PDB file of C-alpha atoms and ligand atoms in Angstrom:
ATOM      1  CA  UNK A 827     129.802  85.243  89.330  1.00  0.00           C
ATOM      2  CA  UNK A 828     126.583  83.602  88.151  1.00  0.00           C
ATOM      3  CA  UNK A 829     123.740  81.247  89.466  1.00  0.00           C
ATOM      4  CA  UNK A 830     122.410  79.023  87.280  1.00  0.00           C
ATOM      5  CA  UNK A 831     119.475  77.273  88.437  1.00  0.00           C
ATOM      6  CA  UNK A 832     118.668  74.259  86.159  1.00  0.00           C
ATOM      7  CA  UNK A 833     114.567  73.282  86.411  1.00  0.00           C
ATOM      8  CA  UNK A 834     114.053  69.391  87.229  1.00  0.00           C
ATOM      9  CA  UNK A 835     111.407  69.542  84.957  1.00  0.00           C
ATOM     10  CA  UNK A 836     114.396  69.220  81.727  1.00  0.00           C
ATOM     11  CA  UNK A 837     115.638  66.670  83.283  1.00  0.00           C
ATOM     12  CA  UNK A 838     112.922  63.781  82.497  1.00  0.00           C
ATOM     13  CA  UNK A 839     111.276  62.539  80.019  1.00  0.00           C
ATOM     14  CA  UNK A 840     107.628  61.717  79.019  1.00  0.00           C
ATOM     15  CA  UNK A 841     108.168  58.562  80.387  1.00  0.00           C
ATOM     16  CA  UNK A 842     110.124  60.111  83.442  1.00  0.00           C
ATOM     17  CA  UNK A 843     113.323  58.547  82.276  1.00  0.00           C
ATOM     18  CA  UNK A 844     116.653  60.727  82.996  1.00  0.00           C
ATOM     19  CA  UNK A 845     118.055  62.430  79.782  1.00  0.00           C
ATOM     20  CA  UNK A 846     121.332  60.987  80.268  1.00  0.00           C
ATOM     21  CA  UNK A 847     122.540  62.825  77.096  1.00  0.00           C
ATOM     22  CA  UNK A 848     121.437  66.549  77.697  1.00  0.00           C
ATOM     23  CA  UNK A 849     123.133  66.094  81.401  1.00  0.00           C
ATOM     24  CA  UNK A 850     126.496  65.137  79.300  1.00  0.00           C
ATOM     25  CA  UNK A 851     126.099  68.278  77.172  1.00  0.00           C
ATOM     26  CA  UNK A 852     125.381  70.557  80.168  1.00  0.00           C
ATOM     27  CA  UNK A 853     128.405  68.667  81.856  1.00  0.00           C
ATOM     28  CA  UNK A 854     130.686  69.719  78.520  1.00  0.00           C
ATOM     29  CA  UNK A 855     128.775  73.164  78.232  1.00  0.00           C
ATOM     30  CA  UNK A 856     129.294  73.975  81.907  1.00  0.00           C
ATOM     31  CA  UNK A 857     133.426  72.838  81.488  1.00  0.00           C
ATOM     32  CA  UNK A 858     133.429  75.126  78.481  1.00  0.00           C
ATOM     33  CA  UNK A 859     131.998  78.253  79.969  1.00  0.00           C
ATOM     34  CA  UNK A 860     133.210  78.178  83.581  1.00  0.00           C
ATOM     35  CA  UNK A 861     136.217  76.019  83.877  1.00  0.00           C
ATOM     36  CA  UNK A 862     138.059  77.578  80.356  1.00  0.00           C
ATOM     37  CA  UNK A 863     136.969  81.365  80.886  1.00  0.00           C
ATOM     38  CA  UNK A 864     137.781  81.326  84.913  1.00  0.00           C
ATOM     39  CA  UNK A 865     134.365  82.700  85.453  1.00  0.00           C
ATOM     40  CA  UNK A 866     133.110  81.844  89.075  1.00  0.00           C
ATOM     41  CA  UNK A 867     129.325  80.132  89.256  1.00  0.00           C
ATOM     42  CA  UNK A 868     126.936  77.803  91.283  1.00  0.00           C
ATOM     43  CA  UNK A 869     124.635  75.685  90.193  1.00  0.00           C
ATOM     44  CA  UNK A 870     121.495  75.029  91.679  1.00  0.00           C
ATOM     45  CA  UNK A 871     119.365  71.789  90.188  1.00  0.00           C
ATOM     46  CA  UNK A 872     115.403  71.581  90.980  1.00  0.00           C
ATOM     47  CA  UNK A 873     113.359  68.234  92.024  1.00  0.00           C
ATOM     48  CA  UNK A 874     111.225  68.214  89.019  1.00  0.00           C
ATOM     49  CA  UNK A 875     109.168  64.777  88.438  1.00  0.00           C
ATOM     50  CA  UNK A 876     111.440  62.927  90.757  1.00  0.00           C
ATOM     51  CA  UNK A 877     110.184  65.337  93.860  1.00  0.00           C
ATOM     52  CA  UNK A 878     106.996  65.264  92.117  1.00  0.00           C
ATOM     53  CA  UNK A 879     106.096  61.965  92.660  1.00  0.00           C
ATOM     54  CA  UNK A 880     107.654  61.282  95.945  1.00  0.00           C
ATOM     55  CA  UNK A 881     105.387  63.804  97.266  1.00  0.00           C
ATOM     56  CA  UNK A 882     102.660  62.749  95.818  1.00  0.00           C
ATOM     57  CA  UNK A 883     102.956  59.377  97.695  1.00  0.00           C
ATOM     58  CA  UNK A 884     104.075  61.098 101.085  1.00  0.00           C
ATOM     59  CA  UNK A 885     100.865  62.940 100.774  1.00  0.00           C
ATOM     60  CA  UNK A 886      98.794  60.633 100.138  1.00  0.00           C
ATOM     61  CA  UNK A 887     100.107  58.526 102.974  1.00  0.00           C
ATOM     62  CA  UNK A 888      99.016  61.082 105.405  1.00  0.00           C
ATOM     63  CA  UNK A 889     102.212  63.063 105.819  1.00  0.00           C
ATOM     64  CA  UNK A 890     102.380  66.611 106.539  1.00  0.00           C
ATOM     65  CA  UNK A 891     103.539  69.511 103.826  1.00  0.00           C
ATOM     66  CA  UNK A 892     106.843  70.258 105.692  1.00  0.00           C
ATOM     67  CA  UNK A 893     107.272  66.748 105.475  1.00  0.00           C
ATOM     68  CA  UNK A 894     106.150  66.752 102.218  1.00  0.00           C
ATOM     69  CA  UNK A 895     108.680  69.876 101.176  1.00  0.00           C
ATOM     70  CA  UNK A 896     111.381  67.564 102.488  1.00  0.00           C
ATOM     71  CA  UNK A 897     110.727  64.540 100.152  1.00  0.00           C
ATOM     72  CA  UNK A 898     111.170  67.607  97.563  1.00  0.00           C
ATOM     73  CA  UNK A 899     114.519  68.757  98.884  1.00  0.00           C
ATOM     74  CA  UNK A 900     115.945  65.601  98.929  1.00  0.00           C
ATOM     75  CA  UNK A 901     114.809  64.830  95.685  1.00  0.00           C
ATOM     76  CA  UNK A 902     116.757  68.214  94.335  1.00  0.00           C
ATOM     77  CA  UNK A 903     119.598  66.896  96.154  1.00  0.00           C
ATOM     78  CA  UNK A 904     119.580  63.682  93.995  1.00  0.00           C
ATOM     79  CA  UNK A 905     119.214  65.484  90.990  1.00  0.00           C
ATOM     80  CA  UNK A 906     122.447  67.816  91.901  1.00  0.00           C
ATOM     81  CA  UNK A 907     124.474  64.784  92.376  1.00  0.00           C
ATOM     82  CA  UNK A 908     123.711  64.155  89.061  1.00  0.00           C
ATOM     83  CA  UNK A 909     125.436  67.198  87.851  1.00  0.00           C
ATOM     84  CA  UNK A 910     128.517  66.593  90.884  1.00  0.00           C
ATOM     85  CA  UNK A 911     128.624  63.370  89.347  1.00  0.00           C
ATOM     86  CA  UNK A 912     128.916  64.351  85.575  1.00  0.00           C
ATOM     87  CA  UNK A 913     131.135  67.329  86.497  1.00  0.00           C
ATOM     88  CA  UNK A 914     133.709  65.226  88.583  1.00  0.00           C
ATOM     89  CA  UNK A 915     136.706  67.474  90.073  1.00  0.00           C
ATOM     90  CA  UNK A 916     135.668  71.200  88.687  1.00  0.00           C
ATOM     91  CA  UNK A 917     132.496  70.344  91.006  1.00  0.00           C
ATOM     92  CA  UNK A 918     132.246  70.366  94.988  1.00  0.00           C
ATOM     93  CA  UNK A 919     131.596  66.736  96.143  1.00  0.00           C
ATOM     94  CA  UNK A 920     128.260  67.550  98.470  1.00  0.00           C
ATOM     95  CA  UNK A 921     125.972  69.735  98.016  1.00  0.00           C
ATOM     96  CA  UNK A 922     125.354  72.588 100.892  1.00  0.00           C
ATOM     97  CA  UNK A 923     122.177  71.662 103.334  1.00  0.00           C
ATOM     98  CA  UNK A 924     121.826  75.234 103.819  1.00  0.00           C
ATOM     99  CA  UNK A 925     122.760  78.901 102.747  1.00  0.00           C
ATOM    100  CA  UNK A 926     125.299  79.916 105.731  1.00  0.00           C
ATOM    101  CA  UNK A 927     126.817  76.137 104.703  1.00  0.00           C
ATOM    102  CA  UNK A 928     127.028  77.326 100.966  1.00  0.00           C
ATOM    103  CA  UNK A 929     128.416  80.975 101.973  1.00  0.00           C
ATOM    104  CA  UNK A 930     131.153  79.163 104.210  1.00  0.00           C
ATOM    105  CA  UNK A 931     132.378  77.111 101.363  1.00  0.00           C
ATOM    106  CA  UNK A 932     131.831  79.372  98.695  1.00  0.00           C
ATOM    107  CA  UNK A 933     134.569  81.345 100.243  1.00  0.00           C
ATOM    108  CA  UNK A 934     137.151  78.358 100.618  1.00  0.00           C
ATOM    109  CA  UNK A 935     136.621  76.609  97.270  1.00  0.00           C
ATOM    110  CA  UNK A 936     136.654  77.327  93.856  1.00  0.00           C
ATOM    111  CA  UNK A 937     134.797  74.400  92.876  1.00  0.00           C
ATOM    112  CA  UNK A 938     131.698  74.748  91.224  1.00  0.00           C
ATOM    113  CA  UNK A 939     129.120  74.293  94.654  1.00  0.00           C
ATOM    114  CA  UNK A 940     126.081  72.367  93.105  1.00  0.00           C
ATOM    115  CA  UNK A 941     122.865  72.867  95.505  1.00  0.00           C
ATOM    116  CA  UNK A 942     119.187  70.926  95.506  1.00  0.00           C
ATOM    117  CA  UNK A 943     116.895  72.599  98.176  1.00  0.00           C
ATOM    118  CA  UNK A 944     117.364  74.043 101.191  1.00  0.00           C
ATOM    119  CA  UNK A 945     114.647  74.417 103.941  1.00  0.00           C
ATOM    120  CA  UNK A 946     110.520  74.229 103.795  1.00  0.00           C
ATOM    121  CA  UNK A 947     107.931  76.450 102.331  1.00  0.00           C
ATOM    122  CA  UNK A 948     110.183  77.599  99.429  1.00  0.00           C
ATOM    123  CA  UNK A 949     111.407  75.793  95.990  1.00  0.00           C
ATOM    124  CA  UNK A 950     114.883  75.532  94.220  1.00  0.00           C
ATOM    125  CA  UNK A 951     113.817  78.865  93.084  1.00  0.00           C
ATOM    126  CA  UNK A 952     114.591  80.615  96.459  1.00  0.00           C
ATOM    127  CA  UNK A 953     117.585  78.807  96.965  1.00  0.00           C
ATOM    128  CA  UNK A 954     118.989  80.133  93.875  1.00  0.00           C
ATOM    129  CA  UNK A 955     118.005  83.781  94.727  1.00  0.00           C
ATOM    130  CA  UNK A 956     119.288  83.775  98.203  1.00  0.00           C
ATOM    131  CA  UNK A 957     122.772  82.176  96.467  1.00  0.00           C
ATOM    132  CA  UNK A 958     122.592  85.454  93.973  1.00  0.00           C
ATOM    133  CA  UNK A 959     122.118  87.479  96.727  1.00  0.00           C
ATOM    134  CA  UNK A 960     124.645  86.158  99.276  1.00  0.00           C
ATOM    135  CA  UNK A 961     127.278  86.141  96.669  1.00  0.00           C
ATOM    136  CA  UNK A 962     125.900  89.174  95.001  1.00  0.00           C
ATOM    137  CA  UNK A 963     125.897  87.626  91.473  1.00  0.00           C
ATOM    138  CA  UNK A 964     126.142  89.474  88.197  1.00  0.00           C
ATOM    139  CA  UNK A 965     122.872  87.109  86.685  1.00  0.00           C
ATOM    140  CA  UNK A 966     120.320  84.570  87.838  1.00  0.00           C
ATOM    141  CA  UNK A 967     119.835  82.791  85.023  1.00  0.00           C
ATOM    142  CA  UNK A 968     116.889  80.345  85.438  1.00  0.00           C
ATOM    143  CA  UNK A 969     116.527  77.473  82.897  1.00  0.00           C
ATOM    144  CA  UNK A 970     113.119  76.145  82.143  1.00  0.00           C
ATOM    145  CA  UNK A 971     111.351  74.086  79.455  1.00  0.00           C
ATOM    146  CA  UNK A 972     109.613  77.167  77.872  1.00  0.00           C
ATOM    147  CA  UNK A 973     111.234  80.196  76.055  1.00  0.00           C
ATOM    148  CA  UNK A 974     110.443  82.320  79.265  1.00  0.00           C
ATOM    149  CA  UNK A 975     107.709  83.818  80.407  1.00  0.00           C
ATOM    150  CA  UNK A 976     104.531  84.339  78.786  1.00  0.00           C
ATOM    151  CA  UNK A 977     101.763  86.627  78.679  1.00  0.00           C
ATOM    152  CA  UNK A 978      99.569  83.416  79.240  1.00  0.00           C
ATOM    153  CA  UNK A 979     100.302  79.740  79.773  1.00  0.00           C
ATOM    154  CA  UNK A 980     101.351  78.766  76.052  1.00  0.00           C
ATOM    155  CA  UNK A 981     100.029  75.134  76.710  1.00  0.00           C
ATOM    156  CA  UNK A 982      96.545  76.095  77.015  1.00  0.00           C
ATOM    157  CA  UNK A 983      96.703  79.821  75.198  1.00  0.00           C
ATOM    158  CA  UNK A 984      97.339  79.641  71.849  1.00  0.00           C
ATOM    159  CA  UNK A 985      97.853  83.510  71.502  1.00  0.00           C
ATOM    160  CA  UNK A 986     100.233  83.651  74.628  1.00  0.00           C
ATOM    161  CA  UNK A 987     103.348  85.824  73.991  1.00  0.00           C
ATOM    162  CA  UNK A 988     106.424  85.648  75.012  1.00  0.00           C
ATOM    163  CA  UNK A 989     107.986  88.558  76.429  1.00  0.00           C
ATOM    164  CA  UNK A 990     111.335  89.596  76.204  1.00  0.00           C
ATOM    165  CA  UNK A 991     111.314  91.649  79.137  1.00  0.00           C
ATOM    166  CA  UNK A 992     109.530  92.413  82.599  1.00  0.00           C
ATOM    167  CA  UNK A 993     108.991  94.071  85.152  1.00  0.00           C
ATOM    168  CA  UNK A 994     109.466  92.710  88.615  1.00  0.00           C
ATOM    169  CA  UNK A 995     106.473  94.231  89.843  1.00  0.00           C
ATOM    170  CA  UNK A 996     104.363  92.736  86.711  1.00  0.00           C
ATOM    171  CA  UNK A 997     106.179  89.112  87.828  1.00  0.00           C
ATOM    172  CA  UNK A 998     105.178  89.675  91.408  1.00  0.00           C
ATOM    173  CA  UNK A 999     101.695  89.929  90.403  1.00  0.00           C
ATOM    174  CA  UNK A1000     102.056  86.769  88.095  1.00  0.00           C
ATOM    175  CA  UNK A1001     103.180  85.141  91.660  1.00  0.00           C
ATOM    176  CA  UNK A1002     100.496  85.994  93.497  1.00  0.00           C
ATOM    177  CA  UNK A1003      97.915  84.674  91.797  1.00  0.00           C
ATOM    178  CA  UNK A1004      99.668  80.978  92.062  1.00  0.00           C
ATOM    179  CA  UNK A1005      98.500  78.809  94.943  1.00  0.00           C
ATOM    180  CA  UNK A1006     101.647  76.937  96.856  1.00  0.00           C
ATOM    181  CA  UNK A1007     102.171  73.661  98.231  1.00  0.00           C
ATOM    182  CA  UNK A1008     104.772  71.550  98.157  1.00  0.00           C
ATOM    183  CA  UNK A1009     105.483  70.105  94.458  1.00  0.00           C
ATOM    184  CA  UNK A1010     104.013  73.120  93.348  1.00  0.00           C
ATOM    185  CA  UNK A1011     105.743  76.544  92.965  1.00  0.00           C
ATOM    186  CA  UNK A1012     104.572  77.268  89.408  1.00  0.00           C
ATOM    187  CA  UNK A1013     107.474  79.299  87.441  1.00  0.00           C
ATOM    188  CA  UNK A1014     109.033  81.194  90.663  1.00  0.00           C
ATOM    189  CA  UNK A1015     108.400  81.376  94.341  1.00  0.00           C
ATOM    190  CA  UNK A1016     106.998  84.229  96.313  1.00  0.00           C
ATOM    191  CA  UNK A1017     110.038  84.127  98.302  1.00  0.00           C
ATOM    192  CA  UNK A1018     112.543  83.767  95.304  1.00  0.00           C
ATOM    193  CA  UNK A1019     110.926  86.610  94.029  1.00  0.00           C
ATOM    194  CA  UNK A1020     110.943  88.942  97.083  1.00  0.00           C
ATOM    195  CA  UNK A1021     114.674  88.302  97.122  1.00  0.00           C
ATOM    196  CA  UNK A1022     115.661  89.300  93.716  1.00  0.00           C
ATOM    197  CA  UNK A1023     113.368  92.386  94.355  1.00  0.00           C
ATOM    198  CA  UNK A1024     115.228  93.734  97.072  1.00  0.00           C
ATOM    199  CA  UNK A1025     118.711  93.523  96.123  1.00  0.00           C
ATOM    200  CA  UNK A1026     117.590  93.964  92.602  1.00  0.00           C
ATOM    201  CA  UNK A1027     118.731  90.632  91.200  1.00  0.00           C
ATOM    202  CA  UNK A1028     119.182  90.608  87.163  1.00  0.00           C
ATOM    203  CA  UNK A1029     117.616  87.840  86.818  1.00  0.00           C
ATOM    204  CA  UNK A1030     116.616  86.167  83.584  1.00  0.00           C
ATOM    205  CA  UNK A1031     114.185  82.995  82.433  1.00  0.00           C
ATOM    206  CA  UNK A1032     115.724  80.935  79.502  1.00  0.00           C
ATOM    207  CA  UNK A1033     115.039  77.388  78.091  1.00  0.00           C
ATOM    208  CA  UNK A1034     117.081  74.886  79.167  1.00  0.00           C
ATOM    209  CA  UNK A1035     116.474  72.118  76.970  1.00  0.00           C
ATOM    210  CA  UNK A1036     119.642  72.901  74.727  1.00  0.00           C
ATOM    211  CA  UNK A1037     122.456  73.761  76.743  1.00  0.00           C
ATOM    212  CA  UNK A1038     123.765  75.884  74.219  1.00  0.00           C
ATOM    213  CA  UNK A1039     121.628  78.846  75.652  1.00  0.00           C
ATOM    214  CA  UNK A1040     123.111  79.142  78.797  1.00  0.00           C
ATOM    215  CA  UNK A1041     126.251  79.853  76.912  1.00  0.00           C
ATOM    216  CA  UNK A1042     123.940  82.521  74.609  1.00  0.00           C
ATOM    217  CA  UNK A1043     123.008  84.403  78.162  1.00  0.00           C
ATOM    218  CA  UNK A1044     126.491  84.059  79.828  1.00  0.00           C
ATOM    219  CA  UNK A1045     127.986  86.269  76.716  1.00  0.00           C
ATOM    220  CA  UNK A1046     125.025  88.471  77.083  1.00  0.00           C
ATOM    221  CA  UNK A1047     123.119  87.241  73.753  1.00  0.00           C
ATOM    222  CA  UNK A1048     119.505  88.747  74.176  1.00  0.00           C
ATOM    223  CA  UNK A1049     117.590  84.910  74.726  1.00  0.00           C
ATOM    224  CA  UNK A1050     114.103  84.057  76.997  1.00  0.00           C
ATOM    225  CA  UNK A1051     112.673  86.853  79.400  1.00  0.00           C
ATOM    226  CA  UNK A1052     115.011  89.432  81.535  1.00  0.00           C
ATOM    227  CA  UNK A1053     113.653  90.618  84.627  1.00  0.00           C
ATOM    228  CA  UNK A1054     113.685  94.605  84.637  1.00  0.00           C
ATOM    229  CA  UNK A1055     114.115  96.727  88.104  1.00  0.00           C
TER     230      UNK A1055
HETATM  231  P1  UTP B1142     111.663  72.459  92.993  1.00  0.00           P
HETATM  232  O1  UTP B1142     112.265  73.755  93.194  1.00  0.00           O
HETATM  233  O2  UTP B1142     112.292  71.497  92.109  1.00  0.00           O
HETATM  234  O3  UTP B1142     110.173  72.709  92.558  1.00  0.00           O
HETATM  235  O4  UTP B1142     111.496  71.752  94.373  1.00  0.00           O
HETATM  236  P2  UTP B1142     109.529  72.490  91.165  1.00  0.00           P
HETATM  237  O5  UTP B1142     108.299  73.316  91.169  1.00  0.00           O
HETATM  238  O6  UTP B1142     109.404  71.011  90.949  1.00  0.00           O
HETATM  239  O7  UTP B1142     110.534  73.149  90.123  1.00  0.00           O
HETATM  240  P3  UTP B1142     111.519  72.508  89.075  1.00  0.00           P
HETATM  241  O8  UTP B1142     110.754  72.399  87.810  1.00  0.00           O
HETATM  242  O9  UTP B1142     111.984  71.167  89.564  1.00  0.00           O
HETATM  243  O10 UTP B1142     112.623  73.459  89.034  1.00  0.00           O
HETATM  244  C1  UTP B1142     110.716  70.568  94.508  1.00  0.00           C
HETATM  245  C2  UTP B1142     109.977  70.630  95.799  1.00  0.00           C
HETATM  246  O11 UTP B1142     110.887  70.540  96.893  1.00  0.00           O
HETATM  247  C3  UTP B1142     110.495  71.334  97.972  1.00  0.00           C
HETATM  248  C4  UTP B1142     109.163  71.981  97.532  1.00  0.00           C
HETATM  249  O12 UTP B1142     108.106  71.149  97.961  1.00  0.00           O
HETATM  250  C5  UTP B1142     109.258  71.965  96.022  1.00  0.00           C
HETATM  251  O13 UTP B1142     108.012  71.994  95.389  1.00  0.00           O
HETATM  252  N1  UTP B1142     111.555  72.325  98.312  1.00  0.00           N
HETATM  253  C6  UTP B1142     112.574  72.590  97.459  1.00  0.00           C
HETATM  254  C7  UTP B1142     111.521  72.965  99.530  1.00  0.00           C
HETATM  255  O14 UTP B1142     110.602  72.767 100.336  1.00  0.00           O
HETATM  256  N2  UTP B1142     112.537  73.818  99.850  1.00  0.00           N
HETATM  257  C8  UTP B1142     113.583  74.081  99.038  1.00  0.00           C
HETATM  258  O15 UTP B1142     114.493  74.863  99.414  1.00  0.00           O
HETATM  259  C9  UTP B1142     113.574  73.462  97.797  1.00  0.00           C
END
């Protein structure tokens, strides 16, 4: 069983246009991998500009953060439609409001369950790690627009590195130096990252801008940045 959580931020472009083509590829990638081989997964699909600017408007009308983190959730939820929609019937038709509703149907379907967010104060991030750990998945695989993670932000370090492997404790200090709000849970969430730390998630950062990688680190194929325990 694997998560895959699938970053809004591939999902636009510059011009915050949806890349109708790459969500066709993941569709035939995803039909490839899990419907062919039998092997059981759930998707989990981020807000990415779409929550983005939602938020940004919601805040600057004078609404709250938990409001705020709701514009975001719903927003995730519209982007996982776009993956129920482009998966048709290997793909659950809603997607879960919450983890105990994900659990229950996990156990009655074997429909690929396709989740945005879930509940306040976290992002897609923590959704996808408290999926992995309900279901106690083999891999969190978390596609990105970068390679993985760096030893510095790559867009404004030119000598940044990326590294093929770390520690959880070395990406828990990463975390904490990020400041929160919501829109704006930088690479993983505090939460997300407490939960793969306690029931020792493998968890692993690829880019998902060409689908073809998620089928490099289902067989295992040594891609992006693994999280060591
Ligand atoms: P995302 O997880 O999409 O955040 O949730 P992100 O930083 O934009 O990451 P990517 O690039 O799309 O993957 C969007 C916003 O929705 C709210 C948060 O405000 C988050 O920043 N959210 C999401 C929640 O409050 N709870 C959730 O369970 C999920």
């Amino acid at each position: 069983m694997f998560v895959v959580k699938i970053g809004g931020s591939i999902l636009f472009d510059k011009e915050y246009q949806l890349k109708q083509k790459l969500l066709s590829n993941y569709a035939k990638t995803i039909r490839n991998i899990f419907s062919e081989s039998k092997k059981k997964c759930a998707i989990v699909v981020g807000g990415g500009k779409l929550a983005r600017k939602y938020i940004a408007v919601t805040r600057a009308l004078g609404a709250n953060e938990a409001y705020n983190d709701i514009m975001g959730i719903e927003a995730a939820k519209l982007n996982a439609r776009l993956f129920i929609g482009a998966l048709g019937d290997i793909a659950y038709p809603e997607p879960p409001n919450n983890l105990q509703e994900f659990h229950a149907l996990f156990n009655v379907t074997d429909k690929i369950i396709i989740c945005g967010g879930f509940q306040p104060g976290q992002s897609t991030n923590a959704v996808a790690a408290s999926i992995a750990e309900i279901v106690t998945a083999e891999k969190l695989l978390n596609l990105t627009d970068v390679d993985g993670v760096y030893t510095a932000d790559p867009d404004k370090d030119p000598n940044a590195k990326l590294m093929k492997e770390l520690a959880i404790s070395d990406l828990i200090s990463l975390i904490a130096k990020q400041t929160t709000k919501a829109g704006q849970y930088p690479l993983f969430d505090k939460t997300a990252v407490q939960i793969v730390q306690r029931s020792k998630i493998v968890l692993q950062f690829i880019n998902g801008s060409d689908p073809e990688n998620l089928m490099k680190a289902i067989t295992g194929k040594p891609i992006g940045t693994l999280i060591t325990h």
